[in-house]
Coordinates of C-alpha atoms in Angstrom, one line a residue:
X23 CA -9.6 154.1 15.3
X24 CA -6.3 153.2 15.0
X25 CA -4.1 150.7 16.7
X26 CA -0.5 149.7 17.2
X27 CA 0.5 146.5 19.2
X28 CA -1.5 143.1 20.6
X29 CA -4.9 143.7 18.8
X30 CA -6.3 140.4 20.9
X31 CA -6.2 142.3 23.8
X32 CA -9.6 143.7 23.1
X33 CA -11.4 140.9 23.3
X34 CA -9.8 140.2 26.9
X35 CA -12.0 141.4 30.3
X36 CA -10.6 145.3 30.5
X37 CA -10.1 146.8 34.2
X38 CA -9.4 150.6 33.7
X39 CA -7.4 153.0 35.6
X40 CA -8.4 156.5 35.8
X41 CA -6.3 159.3 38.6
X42 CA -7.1 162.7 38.8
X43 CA -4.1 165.0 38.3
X44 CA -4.7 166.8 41.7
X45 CA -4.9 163.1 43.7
X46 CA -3.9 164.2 47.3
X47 CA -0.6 162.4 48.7
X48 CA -2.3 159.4 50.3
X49 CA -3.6 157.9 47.7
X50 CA -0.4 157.8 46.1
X51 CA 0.7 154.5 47.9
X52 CA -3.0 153.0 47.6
X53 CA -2.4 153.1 43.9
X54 CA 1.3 151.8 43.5
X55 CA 0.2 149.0 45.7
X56 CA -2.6 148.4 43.3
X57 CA -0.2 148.5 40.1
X58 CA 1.8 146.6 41.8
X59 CA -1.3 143.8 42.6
X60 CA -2.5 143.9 39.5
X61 CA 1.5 143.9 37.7
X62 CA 1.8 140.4 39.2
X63 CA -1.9 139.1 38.0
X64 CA -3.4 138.3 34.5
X65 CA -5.6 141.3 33.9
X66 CA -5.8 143.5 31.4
X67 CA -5.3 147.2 32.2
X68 CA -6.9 150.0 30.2
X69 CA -6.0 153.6 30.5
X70 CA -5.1 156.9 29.2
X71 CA -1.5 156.8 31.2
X72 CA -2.0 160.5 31.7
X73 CA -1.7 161.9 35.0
X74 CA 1.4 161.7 36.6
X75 CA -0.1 159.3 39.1
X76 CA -1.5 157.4 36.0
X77 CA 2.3 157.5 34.3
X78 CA 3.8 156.3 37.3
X79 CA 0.9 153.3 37.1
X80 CA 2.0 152.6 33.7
X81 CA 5.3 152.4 34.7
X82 CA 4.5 149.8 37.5
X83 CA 2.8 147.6 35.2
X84 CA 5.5 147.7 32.1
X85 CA 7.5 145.4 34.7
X86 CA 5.2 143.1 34.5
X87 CA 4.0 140.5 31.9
X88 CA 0.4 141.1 32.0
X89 CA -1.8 142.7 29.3
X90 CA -1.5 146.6 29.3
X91 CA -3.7 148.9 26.8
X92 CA -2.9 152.5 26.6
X93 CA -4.8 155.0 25.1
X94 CA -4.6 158.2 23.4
X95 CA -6.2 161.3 22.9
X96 CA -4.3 162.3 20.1
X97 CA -2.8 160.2 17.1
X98 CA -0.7 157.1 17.5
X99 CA 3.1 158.3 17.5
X100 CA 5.1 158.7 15.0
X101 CA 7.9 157.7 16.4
X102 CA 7.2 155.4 19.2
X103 CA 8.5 156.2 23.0
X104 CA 11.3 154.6 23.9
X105 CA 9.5 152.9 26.3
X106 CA 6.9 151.3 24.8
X107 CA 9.6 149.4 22.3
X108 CA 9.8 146.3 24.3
X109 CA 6.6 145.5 25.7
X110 CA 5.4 146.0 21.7
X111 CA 8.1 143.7 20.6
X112 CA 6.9 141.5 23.5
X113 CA 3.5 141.2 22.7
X114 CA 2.1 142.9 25.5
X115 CA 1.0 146.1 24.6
X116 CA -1.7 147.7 22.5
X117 CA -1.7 151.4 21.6
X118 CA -5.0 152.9 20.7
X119 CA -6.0 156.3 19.6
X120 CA -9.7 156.4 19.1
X121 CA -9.6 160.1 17.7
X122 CA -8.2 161.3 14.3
X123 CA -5.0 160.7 13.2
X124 CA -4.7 164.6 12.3
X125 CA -4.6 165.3 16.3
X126 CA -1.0 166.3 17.4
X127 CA -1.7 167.0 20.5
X128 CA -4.4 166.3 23.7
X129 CA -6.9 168.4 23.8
X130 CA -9.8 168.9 27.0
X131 CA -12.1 167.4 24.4
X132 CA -9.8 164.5 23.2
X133 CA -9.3 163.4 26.5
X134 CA -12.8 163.6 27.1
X135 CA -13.2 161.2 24.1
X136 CA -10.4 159.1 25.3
X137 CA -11.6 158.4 28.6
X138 CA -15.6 157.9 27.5
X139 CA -14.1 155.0 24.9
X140 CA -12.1 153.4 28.3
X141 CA -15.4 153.8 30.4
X142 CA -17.2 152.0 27.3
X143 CA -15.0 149.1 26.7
X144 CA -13.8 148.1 30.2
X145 CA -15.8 145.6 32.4
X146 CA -14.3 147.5 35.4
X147 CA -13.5 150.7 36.5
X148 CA -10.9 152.1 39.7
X149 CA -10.7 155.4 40.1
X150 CA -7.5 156.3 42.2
X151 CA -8.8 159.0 43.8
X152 CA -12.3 160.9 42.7
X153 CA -13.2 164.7 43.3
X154 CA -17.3 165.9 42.1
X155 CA -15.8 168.8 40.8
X156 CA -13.5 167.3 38.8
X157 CA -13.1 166.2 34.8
X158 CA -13.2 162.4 36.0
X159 CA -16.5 163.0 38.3
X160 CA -19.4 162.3 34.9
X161 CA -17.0 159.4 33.9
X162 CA -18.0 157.7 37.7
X163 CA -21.6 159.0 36.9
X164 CA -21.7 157.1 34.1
X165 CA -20.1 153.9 34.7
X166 CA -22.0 153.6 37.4
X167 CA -25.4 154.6 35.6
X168 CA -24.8 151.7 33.2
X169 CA -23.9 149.0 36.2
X170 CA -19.8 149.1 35.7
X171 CA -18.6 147.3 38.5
X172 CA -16.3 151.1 39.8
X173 CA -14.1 151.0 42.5
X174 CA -12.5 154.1 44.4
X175 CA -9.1 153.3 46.1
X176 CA -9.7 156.9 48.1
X177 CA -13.1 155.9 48.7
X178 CA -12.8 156.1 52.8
X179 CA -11.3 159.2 52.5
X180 CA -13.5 160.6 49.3
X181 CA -16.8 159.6 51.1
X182 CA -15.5 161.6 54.0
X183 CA -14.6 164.9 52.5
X184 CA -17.4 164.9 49.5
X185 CA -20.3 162.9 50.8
X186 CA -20.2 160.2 47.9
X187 CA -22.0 157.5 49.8
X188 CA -24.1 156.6 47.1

């Protein structure tokens, strides 16, 4: 594993953020307003940053001064984004890629190794929206099989249209 950024972060209480790329159009406010809650708290936010919905997350919390951890399915950048210059010269941002540093580039089985590694470490778990057929669906499974505390910001509407009331 290799790291770039606030190390101690890892050691803090970790609430991750997973989005399915295909999230329908209402949950899009549900989860700026919940960047935007948890932008103006103290917790510690874990994710891949993948997903549009998840970038635009990302983006959300860089305004704030709260904890962020991002992390990769591929090897840490060469040549760091732009964007990630100031919150690493602030302190507030740690960059993990759990995979091997040979990886150029995401891969369905990277990701899938990226987002197990969030599911492991965080204490809990919000899925902005949540489809059963979907690549995020055994992640839920899981978290919830080993007593994650997982919250659904779609979950009204999810329960409706899949039946998830349990």
């Amino acid at each position: 594993m290799e790291t770039k950024g606030n190390i101690e972060y890892l050691a803090l209480p970790k609430t991750a953020f997973f989005c399915s790329r295909e999230a329908p159009a209402s949950v899009v406010l549900k989860c700026y307003n919940w960047a935007t809650m948890m932008r103006d708290s103290e917790e510690c936010v874990i994710s891949g940053f993948h997903s549009q919905l998840e970038k635009d997350v990302f983006h959300f919390l860089l305004k704030g001064k709260h904890p962020v951890i991002l992390v990769l399915g591929r090897a840490i950048y060469k040549q760091m984004p732009e964007e990630f210059t100031k919150p690493l010269s602030e302190n507030r941002l740690l960059i993990i890629s759990p995979v091997s540093q040979t990886i150029g580039r995401h891969s369905e089985q990277t990701i899938e190794k990226r987002n197990k590694y969030i599911m492991e470490i965080a204490e809990k778990i919000v899925f902005g929206s949540l489809n059963p057929q979907g690549k995020l669906y055994p992640i839920y499974c899981e978290a919830k099989g080993k007593g994650k505390q997982v919250e659904v910001l779609s979950e009204c509407e999810v329960n409706k249209r899949w039946n998830l009331n349990g």
